[in-house]
Amino acid sequence: MYCHLDHILKTKLMVISAFLRRACSLWARIVLSLPRACFHQIDAMSVAVLLIVLSHAASALAYDQEAARLVDESLGLIRSGHFNMAERRLKTAIKLEPSLAEAHHNLGLVYCNFGDLDSALLEFETATHLAPLQYPSWMMLAAVQQCQAKIDAA
């Protein structure tokens, strides 16, 4: 089990930062292309655009924090054997942030515990696709495939 909340938040902050840079760059090009007579209107437009961009950035960050909180809670639930509660939290986290590899990985662990190897396999495959450098998901993917091969051979 792993959860890199700092990594998740840093990644999203980088995405938001890049979005803000692109928005500012675009806005600067628009402003520079306007005739001088329009400059008195820029202040109100600038404030409106800035507020929209910042509200999108804030909502994206809040979205990720809630998903990350749910993943973090699920780890404690998994450790204490409350797999049904962990499953509900992880499914909610995935609905909030489908690209959260840690949520898919941990949901795969829950499914392994339930004995649902097909669902576990899908979650580990998703986790490895989303975060190819996170080796625990690769290890679990291989372990589930090996278990399935033994079951098929029996």
Short mmCIF file of C-alpha atoms in Angstrom, two decimals:
data_model
loop_
_atom_site.label_atom_id
_atom_site.label_comp_id
_atom_site.label_asym_id
_atom_site.label_seq_id
_atom_site.Cartn_x
_atom_site.Cartn_y
_atom_site.Cartn_z
CA MET A 1 0.00 0.00 0.00
CA TYR A 2 1.23 3.45 -0.76
CA CYS A 3 -0.13 6.93 -0.84
CA HIS A 4 1.92 9.91 -1.88
CA LEU A 5 -0.39 12.79 -0.97
CA ASP A 6 2.43 15.32 -1.26
CA HIS A 7 3.22 14.03 -4.74
CA ILE A 8 -0.45 14.24 -5.74
CA LEU A 9 -0.79 17.80 -4.51
CA LYS A 10 2.53 18.89 -6.03
CA THR A 11 1.53 17.40 -9.38
CA LYS A 12 -1.81 19.18 -9.35
CA LEU A 13 -0.18 22.45 -8.29
CA MET A 14 2.20 22.12 -11.23
CA VAL A 15 -0.75 21.58 -13.58
CA ILE A 16 -2.60 24.56 -12.13
CA SER A 17 0.54 26.68 -12.31
CA ALA A 18 1.05 25.76 -15.98
CA PHE A 19 -2.62 26.57 -16.66
CA LEU A 20 -2.25 29.97 -14.98
CA ARG A 21 0.93 30.72 -16.97
CA ARG A 22 -0.84 29.85 -20.23
CA ALA A 23 -3.86 31.95 -19.27
CA CYS A 24 -1.65 34.93 -18.40
CA SER A 25 0.33 34.54 -21.61
CA LEU A 26 -2.85 34.40 -23.67
CA TRP A 27 -4.25 37.41 -21.85
CA ALA A 28 -1.04 39.38 -22.50
CA ARG A 29 -1.26 38.60 -26.23
CA ILE A 30 -4.88 39.74 -26.29
CA VAL A 31 -4.04 42.97 -24.47
CA LEU A 32 -1.11 43.74 -26.76
CA SER A 33 -3.27 43.23 -29.84
CA LEU A 34 -5.94 45.73 -28.69
CA PRO A 35 -5.94 49.29 -29.94
CA ARG A 36 -4.92 51.90 -27.36
CA ALA A 37 -8.50 53.21 -27.20
CA CYS A 38 -9.65 49.94 -25.60
CA PHE A 39 -7.16 50.02 -22.68
CA HIS A 40 -9.66 51.62 -20.30
CA GLN A 41 -11.82 48.46 -20.55
CA ILE A 42 -8.95 46.09 -19.73
CA ASP A 43 -9.09 46.57 -15.97
CA ALA A 44 -12.61 45.17 -15.57
CA MET A 45 -11.95 42.39 -18.08
CA SER A 46 -8.65 41.51 -16.41
CA VAL A 47 -10.25 41.21 -13.02
CA ALA A 48 -13.07 39.05 -14.40
CA VAL A 49 -10.70 36.68 -16.21
CA LEU A 50 -8.36 36.48 -13.22
CA LEU A 51 -11.25 35.61 -10.90
CA ILE A 52 -12.47 32.89 -13.24
CA VAL A 53 -8.99 31.37 -13.56
CA LEU A 54 -8.39 31.47 -9.82
CA SER A 55 -11.78 29.94 -9.02
CA HIS A 56 -11.05 27.04 -11.41
CA ALA A 57 -7.61 26.57 -9.86
CA ALA A 58 -9.01 26.61 -6.33
CA SER A 59 -11.78 24.13 -7.14
CA ALA A 60 -9.30 21.78 -8.84
CA LEU A 61 -7.05 21.84 -5.78
CA ALA A 62 -9.95 21.30 -3.37
CA TYR A 63 -11.16 18.39 -5.51
CA ASP A 64 -7.81 16.68 -5.24
CA GLN A 65 -7.49 17.28 -1.52
CA GLU A 66 -10.83 15.57 -0.85
CA ALA A 67 -9.87 12.58 -3.02
CA ALA A 68 -6.46 12.39 -1.36
CA ARG A 69 -8.09 12.56 2.09
CA LEU A 70 -10.37 9.65 1.17
CA VAL A 71 -7.41 7.57 -0.04
CA ASP A 72 -5.56 8.36 3.16
CA GLU A 73 -8.56 7.30 5.26
CA SER A 74 -8.89 4.10 3.26
CA LEU A 75 -5.34 3.07 4.19
CA GLY A 76 -6.23 3.05 7.88
CA LEU A 77 -9.40 1.13 7.14
CA ILE A 78 -7.51 -1.47 5.10
CA ARG A 79 -4.92 -1.89 7.86
CA SER A 80 -7.68 -2.41 10.44
CA GLY A 81 -9.57 -4.88 8.23
CA HIS A 82 -12.56 -2.67 7.40
CA PHE A 83 -12.49 -3.50 3.70
CA ASN A 84 -16.10 -2.60 2.88
CA MET A 85 -15.69 0.90 4.30
CA ALA A 86 -12.34 1.29 2.51
CA GLU A 87 -13.95 0.20 -0.76
CA ARG A 88 -16.65 2.88 -0.46
CA ARG A 89 -14.09 5.61 0.25
CA LEU A 90 -11.85 4.52 -2.62
CA LYS A 91 -14.72 4.40 -5.10
CA THR A 92 -15.70 7.93 -4.04
CA ALA A 93 -12.10 9.10 -4.42
CA ILE A 94 -11.97 7.60 -7.92
CA LYS A 95 -15.22 9.36 -8.84
CA LEU A 96 -13.69 12.65 -7.66
CA GLU A 97 -10.30 12.03 -9.28
CA PRO A 98 -10.22 9.13 -11.78
CA SER A 99 -6.51 9.63 -12.45
CA LEU A 100 -5.49 8.96 -8.84
CA ALA A 101 -3.31 5.86 -9.18
CA GLU A 102 -3.07 5.32 -5.42
CA ALA A 103 -6.85 4.96 -5.18
CA HIS A 104 -6.86 2.32 -7.92
CA HIS A 105 -3.95 0.47 -6.31
CA ASN A 106 -5.60 0.42 -2.90
CA LEU A 107 -8.95 -0.62 -4.38
CA GLY A 108 -7.09 -3.50 -6.04
CA LEU A 109 -5.84 -4.52 -2.58
CA VAL A 110 -9.39 -4.45 -1.26
CA TYR A 111 -10.59 -6.63 -4.15
CA CYS A 112 -7.74 -9.08 -3.51
CA ASN A 113 -8.96 -9.34 0.05
CA PHE A 114 -12.48 -10.04 -1.21
CA GLY A 115 -11.07 -12.73 -3.52
CA ASP A 116 -12.27 -10.81 -6.59
CA LEU A 117 -9.13 -11.24 -8.68
CA ASP A 118 -10.68 -10.00 -11.93
CA SER A 119 -11.60 -6.65 -10.39
CA ALA A 120 -8.24 -6.48 -8.61
CA LEU A 121 -6.46 -7.09 -11.90
CA LEU A 122 -8.35 -4.22 -13.56
CA GLU A 123 -7.50 -1.83 -10.72
CA PHE A 124 -3.80 -2.74 -10.73
CA GLU A 125 -3.68 -2.38 -14.52
CA THR A 126 -5.26 1.06 -14.21
CA ALA A 127 -2.81 2.03 -11.46
CA THR A 128 0.20 0.94 -13.54
CA HIS A 129 -1.13 2.85 -16.54
CA LEU A 130 -1.63 6.03 -14.49
CA ALA A 131 1.66 5.81 -12.55
CA PRO A 132 4.06 3.55 -14.45
CA LEU A 133 6.97 4.24 -12.07
CA GLN A 134 5.13 3.05 -8.95
CA TYR A 135 6.50 -0.48 -8.60
CA PRO A 136 4.06 -1.73 -5.90
CA SER A 137 1.24 -1.73 -8.46
CA TRP A 138 3.40 -3.71 -10.91
CA MET A 139 4.24 -6.22 -8.19
CA MET A 140 0.59 -6.67 -7.24
CA LEU A 141 -0.40 -6.93 -10.92
CA ALA A 142 2.12 -9.74 -11.39
CA ALA A 143 1.00 -11.48 -8.19
CA VAL A 144 -2.67 -11.39 -9.24
CA GLN A 145 -1.81 -12.67 -12.73
CA GLN A 146 0.19 -15.49 -11.16
CA CYS A 147 -2.71 -16.40 -8.85
CA GLN A 148 -5.12 -16.42 -11.77
CA ALA A 149 -2.79 -18.68 -13.77
CA LYS A 150 -2.68 -21.17 -10.87
CA ILE A 151 -6.47 -21.11 -10.55
CA ASP A 152 -6.89 -21.63 -14.30
CA ALA A 153 -4.42 -24.52 -14.23
CA ALA A 154 -6.26 -26.28 -11.38
#
